[in-house]
PDB file of C-alpha atoms and ligand atoms in Angstrom:
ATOM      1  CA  UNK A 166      96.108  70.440  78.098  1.00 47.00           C
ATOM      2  CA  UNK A 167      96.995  67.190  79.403  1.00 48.00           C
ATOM      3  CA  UNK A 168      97.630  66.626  83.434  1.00 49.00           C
ATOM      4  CA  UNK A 169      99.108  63.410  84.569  1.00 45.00           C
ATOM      5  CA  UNK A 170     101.473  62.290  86.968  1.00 47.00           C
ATOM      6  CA  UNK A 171     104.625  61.458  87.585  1.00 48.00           C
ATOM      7  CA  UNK A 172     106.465  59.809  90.764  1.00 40.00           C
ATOM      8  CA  UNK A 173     108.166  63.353  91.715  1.00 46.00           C
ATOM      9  CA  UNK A 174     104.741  65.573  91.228  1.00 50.00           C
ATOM     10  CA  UNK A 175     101.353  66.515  89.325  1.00 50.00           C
ATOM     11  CA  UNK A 176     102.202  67.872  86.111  1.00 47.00           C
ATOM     12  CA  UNK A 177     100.133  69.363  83.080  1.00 46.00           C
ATOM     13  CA  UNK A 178     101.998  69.504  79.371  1.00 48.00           C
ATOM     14  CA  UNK A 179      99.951  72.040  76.866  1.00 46.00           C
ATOM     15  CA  UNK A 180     100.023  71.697  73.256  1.00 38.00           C
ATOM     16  CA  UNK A 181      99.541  74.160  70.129  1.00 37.00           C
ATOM     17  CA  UNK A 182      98.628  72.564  66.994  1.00 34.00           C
ATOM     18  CA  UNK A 183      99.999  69.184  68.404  1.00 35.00           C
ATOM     19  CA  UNK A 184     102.946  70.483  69.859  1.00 34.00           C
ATOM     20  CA  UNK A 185     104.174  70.382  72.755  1.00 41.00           C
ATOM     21  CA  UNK A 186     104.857  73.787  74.222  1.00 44.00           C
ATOM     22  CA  UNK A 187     106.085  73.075  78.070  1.00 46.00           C
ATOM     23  CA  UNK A 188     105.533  71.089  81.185  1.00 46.00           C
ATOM     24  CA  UNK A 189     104.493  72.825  84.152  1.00 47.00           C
ATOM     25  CA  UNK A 190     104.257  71.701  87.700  1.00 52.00           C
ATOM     26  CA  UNK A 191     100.679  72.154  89.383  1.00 50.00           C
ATOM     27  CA  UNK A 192      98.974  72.022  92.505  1.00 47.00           C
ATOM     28  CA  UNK A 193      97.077  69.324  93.041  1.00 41.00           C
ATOM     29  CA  UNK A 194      94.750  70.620  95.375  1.00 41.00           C
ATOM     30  CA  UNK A 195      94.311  73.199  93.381  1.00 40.00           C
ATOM     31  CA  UNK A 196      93.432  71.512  89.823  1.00 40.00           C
ATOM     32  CA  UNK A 197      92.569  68.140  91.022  1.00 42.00           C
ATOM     33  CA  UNK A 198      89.472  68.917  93.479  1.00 37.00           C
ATOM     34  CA  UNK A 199      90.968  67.697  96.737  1.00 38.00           C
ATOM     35  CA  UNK A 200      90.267  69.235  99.849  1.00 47.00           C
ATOM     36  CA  UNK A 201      91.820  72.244  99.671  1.00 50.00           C
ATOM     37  CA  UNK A 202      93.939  73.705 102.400  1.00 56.00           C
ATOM     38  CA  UNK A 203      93.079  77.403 102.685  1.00 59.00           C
ATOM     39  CA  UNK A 204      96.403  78.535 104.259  1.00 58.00           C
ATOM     40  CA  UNK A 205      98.572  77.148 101.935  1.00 52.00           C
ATOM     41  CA  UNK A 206     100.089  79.580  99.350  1.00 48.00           C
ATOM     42  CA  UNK A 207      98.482  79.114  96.003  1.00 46.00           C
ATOM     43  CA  UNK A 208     101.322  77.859  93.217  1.00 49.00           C
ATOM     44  CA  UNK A 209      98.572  77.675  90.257  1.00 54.00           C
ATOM     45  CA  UNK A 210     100.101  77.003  86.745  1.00 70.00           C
ATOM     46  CA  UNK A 211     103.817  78.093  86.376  1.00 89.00           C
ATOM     47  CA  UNK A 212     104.122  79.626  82.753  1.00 94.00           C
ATOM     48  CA  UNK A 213     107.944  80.069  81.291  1.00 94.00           C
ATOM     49  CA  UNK A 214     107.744  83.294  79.850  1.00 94.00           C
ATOM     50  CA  UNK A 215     111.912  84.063  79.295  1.00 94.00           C
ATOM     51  CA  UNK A 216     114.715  83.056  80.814  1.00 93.00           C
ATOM     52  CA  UNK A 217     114.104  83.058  84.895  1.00 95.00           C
ATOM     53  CA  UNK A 218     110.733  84.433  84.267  1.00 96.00           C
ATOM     54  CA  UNK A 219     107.491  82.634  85.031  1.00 97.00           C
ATOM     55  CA  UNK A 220     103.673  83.473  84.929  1.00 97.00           C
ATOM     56  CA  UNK A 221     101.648  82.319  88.117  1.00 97.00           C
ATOM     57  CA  UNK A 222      98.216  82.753  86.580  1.00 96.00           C
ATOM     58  CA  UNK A 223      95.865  83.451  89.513  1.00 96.00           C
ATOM     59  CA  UNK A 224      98.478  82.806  92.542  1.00 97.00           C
ATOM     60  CA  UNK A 225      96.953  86.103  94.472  1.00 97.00           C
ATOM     61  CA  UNK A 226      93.839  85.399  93.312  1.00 97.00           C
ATOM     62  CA  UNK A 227      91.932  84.207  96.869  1.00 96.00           C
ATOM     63  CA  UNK A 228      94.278  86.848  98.604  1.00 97.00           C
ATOM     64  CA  UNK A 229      93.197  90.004  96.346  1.00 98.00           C
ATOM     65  CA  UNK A 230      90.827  91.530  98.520  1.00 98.00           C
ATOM     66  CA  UNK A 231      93.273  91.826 101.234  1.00 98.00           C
ATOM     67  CA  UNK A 232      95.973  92.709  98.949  1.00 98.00           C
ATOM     68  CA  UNK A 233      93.697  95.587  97.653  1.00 98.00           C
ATOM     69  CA  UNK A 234      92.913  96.558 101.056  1.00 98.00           C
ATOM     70  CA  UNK A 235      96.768  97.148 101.962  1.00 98.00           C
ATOM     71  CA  UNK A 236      97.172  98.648  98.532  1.00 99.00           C
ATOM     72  CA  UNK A 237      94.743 101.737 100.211  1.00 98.00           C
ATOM     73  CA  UNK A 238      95.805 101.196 103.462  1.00 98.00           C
ATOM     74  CA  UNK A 239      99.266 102.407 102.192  1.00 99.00           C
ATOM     75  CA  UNK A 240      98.215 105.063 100.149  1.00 98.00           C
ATOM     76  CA  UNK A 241      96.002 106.782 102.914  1.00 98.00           C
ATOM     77  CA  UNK A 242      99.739 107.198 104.624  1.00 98.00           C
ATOM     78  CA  UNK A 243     101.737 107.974 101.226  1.00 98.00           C
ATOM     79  CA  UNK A 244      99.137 108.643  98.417  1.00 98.00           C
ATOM     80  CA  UNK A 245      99.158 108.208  94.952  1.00 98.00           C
ATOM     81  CA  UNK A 246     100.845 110.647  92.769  1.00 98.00           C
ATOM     82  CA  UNK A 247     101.556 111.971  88.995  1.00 98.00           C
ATOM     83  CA  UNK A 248     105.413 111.970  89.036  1.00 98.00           C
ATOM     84  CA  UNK A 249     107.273 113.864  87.157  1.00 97.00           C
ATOM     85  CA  UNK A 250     110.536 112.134  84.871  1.00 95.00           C
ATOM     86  CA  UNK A 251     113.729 114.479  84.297  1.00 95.00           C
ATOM     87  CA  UNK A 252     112.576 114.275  81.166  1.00 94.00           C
ATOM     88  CA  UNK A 253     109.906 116.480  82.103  1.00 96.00           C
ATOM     89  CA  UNK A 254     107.332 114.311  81.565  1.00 96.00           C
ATOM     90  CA  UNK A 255     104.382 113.498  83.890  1.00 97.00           C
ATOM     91  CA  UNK A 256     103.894 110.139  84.319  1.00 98.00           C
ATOM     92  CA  UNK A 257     100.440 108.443  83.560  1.00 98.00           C
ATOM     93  CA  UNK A 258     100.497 105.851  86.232  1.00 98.00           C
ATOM     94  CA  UNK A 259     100.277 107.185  89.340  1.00 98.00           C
ATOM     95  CA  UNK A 260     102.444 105.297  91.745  1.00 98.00           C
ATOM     96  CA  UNK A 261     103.537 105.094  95.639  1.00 98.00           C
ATOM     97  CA  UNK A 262     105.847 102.858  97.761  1.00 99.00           C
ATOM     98  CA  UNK A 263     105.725 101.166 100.549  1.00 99.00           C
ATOM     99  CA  UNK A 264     109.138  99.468 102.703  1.00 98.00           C
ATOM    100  CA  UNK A 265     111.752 100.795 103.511  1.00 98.00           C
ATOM    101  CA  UNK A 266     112.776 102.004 100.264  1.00 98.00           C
ATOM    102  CA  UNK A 267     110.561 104.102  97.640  1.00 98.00           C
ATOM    103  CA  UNK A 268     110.767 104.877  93.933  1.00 98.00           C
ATOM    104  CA  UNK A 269     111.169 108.908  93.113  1.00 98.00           C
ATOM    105  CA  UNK A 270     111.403 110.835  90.039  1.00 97.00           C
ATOM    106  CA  UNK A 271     111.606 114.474  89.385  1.00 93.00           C
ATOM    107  CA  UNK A 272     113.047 116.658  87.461  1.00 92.00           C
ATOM    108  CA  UNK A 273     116.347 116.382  88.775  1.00 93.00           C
ATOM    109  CA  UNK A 274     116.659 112.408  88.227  1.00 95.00           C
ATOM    110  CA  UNK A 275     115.208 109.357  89.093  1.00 94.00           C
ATOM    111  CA  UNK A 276     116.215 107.482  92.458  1.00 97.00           C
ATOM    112  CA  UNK A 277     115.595 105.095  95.284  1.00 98.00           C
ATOM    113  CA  UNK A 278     115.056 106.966  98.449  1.00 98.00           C
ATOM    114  CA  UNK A 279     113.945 106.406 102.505  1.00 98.00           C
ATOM    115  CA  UNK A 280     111.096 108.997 102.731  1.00 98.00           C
ATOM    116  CA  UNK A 281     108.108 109.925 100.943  1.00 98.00           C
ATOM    117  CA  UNK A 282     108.927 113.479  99.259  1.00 98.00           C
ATOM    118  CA  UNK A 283     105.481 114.013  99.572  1.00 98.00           C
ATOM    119  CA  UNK A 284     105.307 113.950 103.939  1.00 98.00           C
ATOM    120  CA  UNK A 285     108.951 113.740 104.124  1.00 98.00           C
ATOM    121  CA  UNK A 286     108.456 110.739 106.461  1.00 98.00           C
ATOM    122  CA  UNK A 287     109.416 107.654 105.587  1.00 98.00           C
ATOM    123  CA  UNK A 288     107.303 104.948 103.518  1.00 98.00           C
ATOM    124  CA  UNK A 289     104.666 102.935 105.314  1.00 98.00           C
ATOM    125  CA  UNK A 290     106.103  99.877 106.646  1.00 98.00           C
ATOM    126  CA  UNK A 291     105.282  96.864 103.752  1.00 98.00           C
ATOM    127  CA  UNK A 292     101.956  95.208 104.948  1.00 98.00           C
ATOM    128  CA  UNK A 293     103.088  91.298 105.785  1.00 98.00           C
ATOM    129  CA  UNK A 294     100.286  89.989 104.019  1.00 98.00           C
ATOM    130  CA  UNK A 295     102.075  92.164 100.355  1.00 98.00           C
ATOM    131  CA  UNK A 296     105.758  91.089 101.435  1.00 98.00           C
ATOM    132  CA  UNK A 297     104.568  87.033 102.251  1.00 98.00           C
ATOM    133  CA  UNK A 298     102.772  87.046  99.082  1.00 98.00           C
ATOM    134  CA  UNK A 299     106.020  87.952  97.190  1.00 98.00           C
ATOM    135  CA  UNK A 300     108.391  85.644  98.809  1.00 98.00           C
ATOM    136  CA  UNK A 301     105.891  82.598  98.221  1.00 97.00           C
ATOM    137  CA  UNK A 302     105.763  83.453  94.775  1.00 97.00           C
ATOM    138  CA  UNK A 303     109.233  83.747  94.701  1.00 97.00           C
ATOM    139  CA  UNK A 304     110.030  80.577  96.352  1.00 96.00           C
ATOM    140  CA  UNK A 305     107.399  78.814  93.629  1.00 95.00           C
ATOM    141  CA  UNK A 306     109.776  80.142  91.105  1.00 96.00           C
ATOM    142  CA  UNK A 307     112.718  78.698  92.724  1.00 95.00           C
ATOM    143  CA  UNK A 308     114.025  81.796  93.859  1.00 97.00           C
ATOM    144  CA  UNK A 309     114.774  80.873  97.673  1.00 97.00           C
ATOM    145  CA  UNK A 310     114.760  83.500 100.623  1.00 97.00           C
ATOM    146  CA  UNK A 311     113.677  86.905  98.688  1.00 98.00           C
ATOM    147  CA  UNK A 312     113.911  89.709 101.136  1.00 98.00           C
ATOM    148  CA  UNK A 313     112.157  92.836  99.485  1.00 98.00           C
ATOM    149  CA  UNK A 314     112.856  96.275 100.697  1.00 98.00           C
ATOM    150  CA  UNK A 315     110.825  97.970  98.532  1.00 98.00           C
ATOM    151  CA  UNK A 316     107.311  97.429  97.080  1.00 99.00           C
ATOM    152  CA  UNK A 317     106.265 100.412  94.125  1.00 98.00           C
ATOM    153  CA  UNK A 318     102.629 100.267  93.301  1.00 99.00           C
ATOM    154  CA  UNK A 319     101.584 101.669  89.968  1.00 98.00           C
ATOM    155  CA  UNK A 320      97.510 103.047  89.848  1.00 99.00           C
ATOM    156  CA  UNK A 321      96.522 102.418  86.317  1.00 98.00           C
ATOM    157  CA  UNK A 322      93.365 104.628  85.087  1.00 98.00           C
ATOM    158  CA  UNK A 323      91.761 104.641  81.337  1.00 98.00           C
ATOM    159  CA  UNK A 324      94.336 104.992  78.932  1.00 98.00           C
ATOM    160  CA  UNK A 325      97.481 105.198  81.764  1.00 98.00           C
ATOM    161  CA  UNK A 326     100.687 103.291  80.171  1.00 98.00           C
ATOM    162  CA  UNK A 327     104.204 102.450  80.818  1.00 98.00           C
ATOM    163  CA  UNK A 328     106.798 103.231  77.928  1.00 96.00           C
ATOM    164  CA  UNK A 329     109.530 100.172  77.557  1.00 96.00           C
ATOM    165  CA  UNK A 330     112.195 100.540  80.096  1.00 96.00           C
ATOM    166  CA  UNK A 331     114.356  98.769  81.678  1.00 97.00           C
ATOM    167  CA  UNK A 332     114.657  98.798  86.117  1.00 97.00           C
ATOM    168  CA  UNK A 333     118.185  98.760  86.837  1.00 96.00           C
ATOM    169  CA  UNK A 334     118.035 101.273  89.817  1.00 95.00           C
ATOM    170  CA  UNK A 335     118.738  98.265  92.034  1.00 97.00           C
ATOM    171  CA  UNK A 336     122.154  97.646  93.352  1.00 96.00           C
ATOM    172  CA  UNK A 337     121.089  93.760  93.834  1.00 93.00           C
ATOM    173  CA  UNK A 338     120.598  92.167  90.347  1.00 95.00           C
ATOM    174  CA  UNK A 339     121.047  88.478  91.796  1.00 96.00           C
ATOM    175  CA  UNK A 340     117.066  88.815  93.148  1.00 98.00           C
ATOM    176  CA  UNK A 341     114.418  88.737  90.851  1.00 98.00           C
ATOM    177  CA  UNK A 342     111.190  90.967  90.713  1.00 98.00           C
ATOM    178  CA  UNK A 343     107.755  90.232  91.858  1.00 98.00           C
ATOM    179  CA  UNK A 344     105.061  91.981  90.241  1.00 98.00           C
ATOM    180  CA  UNK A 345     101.201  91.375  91.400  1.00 98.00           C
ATOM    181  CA  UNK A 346      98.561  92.763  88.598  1.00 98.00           C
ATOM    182  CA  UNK A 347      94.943  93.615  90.439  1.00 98.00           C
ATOM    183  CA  UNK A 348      91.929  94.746  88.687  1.00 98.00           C
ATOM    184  CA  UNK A 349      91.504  95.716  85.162  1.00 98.00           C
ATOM    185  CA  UNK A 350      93.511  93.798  82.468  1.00 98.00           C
ATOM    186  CA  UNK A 351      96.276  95.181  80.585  1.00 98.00           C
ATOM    187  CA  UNK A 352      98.658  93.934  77.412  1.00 98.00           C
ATOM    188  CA  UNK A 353     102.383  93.867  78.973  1.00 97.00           C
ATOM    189  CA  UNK A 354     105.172  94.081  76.339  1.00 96.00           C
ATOM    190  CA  UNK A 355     108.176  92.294  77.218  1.00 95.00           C
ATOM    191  CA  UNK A 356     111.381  92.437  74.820  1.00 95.00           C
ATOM    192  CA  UNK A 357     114.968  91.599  75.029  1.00 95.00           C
ATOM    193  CA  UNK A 358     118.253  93.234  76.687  1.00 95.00           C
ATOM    194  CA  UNK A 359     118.179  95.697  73.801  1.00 95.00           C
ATOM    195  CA  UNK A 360     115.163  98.780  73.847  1.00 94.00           C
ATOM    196  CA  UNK A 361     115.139  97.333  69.811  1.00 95.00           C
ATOM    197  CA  UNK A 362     114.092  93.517  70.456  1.00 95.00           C
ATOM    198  CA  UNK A 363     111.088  92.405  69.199  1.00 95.00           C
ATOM    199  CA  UNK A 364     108.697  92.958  72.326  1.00 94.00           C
ATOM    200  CA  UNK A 365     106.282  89.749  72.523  1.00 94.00           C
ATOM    201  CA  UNK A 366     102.924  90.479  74.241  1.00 96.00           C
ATOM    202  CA  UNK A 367     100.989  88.647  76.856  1.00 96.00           C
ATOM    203  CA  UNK A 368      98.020  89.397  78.800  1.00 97.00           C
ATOM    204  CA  UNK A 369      98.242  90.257  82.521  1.00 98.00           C
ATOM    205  CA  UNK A 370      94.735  89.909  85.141  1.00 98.00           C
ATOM    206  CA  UNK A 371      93.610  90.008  87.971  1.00 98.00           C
ATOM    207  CA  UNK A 372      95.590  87.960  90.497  1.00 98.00           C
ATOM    208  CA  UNK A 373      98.303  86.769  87.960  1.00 97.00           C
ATOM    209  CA  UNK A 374     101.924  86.889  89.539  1.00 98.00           C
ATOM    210  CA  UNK A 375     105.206  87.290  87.522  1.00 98.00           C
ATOM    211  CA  UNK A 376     108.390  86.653  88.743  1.00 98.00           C
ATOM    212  CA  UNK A 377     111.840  87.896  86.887  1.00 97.00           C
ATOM    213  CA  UNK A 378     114.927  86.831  87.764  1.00 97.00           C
ATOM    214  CA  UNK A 379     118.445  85.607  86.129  1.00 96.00           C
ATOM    215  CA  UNK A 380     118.751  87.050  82.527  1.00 94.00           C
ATOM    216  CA  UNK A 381     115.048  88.270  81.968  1.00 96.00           C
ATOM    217  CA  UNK A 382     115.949  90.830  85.107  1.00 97.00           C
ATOM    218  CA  UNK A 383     117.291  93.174  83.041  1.00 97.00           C
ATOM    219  CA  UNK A 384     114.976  92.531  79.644  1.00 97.00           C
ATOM    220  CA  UNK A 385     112.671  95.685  78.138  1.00 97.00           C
ATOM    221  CA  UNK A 386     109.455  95.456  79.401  1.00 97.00           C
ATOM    222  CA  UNK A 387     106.041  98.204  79.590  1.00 98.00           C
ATOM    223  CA  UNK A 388     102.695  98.250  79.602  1.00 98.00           C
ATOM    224  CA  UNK A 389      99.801  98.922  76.697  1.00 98.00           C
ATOM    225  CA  UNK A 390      97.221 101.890  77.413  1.00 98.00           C
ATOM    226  CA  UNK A 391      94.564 100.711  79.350  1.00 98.00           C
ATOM    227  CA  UNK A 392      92.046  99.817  77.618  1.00 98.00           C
ATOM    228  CA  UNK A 393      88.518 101.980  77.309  1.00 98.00           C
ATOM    229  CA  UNK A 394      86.481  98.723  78.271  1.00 98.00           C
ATOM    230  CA  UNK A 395      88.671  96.957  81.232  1.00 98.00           C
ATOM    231  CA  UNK A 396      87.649  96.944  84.412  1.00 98.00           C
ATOM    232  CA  UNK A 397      87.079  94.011  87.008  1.00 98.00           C
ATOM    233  CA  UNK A 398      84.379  93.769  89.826  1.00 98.00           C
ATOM    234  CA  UNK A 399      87.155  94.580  92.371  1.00 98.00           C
ATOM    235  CA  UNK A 400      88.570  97.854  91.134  1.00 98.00           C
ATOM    236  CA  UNK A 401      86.305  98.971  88.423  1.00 98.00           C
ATOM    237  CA  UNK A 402      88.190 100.525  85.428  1.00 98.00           C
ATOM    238  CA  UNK A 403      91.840 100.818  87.639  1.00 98.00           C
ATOM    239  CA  UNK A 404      94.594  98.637  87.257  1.00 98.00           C
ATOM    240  CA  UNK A 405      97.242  98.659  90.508  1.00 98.00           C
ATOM    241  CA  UNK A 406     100.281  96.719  90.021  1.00 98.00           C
ATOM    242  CA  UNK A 407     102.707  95.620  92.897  1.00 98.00           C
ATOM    243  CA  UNK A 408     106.520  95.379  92.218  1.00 98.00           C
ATOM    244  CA  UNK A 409     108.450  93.704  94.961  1.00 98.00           C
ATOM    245  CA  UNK A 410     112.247  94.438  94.587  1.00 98.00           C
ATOM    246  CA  UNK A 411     115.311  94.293  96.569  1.00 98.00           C
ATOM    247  CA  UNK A 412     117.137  97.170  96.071  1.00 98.00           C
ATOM    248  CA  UNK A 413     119.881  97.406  98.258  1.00 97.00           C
ATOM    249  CA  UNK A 414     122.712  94.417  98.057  1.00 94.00           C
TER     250      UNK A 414
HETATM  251  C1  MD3 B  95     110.457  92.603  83.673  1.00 54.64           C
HETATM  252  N1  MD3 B  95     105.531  97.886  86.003  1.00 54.64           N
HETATM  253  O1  MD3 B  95     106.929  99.115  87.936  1.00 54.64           O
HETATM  254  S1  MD3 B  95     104.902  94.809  85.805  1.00 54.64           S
HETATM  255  C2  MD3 B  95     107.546  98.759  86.930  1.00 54.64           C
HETATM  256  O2  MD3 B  95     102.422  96.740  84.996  1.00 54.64           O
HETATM  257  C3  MD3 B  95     106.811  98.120  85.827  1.00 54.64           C
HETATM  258  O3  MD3 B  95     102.995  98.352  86.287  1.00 54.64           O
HETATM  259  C4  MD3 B  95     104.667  97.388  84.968  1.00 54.64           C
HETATM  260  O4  MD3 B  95     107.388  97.825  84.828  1.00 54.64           O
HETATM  261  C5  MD3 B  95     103.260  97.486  85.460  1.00 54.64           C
HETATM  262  O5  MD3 B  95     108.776  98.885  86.774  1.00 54.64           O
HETATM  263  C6  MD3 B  95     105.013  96.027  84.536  1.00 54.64           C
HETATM  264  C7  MD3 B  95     105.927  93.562  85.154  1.00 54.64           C
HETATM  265  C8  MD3 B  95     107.398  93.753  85.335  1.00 54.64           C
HETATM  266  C9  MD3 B  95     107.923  94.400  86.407  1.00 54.64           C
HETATM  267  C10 MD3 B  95     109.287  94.474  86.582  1.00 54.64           C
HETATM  268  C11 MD3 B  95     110.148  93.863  85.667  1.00 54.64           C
HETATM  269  C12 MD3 B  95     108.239  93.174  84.430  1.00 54.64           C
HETATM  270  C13 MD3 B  95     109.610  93.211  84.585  1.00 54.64           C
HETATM  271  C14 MD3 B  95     111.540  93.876  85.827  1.00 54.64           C
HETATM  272  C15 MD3 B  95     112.346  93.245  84.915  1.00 54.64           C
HETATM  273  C16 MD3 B  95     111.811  92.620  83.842  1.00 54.64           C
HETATM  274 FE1   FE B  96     109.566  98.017  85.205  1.00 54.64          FE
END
């Protein structure tokens, strides 16, 4: 990897065998050992994975323990849960929702709803430090002014996994999705627009951001088992990961 700069920024190109692969904006304070300013929002390397998607390796990374923190803050309101797909199949990642809109599925369908069927009252309210976290990640991916109304968090234990699907529940496909990955590592598998593209894989850690937006919005994507030996300091053998969406147009 080779960083060096330019008159409009700091920039790093990486090479495989010689080649070169991309060019990435970076942080300076962040990569170059200047005083680093502890409020500012942490664009680390920005990796083009697709089409409108990019990696931000580590950009919740000196926010996780706070992020983890609201993770359980929400779930002592609306708490985890096994749902159930009309399929009748229960699902392995146990998930809940926070904002004003939450992701249900029963037997009777799948939907976006105002209340947690669990309480029948309505989500928690999105903790500002999740909902700032997405729209600075957003922004680093040039997506301006990203107003979430609904944040799903998936609870990944031993073996847990997400099939390839597709989320096109949302009525607003112009704003892309956030997702936050804390804890244990996992493979991701991320295809095309049809279920039959060749899914590419790609590793996702603790504090790495994606953002997906314009044509990758709508691409194939799931998630490997987890494996029998991941776990992180932070979270021991679970995985949680945050989607930030905006569901309503
Ligand atoms: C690509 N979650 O909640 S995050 C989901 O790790 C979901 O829990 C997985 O897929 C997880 O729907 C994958 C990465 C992700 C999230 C949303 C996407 C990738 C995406 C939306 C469109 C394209
Ligand atoms: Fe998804």
């Amino acid at each position: 990897m080779t960083v060096y700069l330019r008159n409009d920024g700091v920039f790093c190109q990486t090479h495989v065998h010689g080649v070169n692969m991309a060019t990435y904006p970076i942080a300076i304070d962040r990569f170059m050992n200047q005083t680093p300013d502890l409020f500012a929002p942490t664009p680390a390397l920005r990796e083009p994975i697709d089409d409108g998607a990019w990696l931000l390796r580590g950009f919740a990374l000196d926010q996780a323990d706070h992020l983890l923190e609201a993770i359980q803050q929400v779930a002592a309101q609306a708490a985890f849960r096994h749902q159930v797909t009309p399929g009748g199949h229960t699902m392995s990642a146990a998930m809940s929702s926070c904002g004003l809109l939450g992701w249900v599925t029963d037997r009777y369908g799948y939907r976006y709803g105002s209340r947690d069927p669990l309480t029948d009252q309505p989500w928690p309210e999105m903790p500002p430090i999740l909902r700032q976290l997405a729209v600075e990640a957003a922004e680093a991916s040039d997506y301006a002014h990203f107003e979430p109304d609904a944040c799903l968090i998936n609870r990944y234990e031993t073996g847990a996994k997400m099939g390839l699907h597709q989320d096109k529940d949302e009525e607003d496909m112009d704003a892309p999705i956030v997702s936050v990955s804390l804890g244990a590592p996992i493979r991701f598998l991320f295809g095309g627009l049809a279920r039959t593209d060749k899914a590419e894989g790609w590793k996702l850690e603790h504090g790495d951001v994606v953002v997906w937006g314009g044509p990758s919005r709508l691409f194939f994507h799931g998630v490997a088992p987890l494996g029998k030996r991941a776990e992180h300091p932070a979270t021991g053998a679970m995985r949680y990961n945050l989607t930030f969406r905006k569901v309503r147009a």
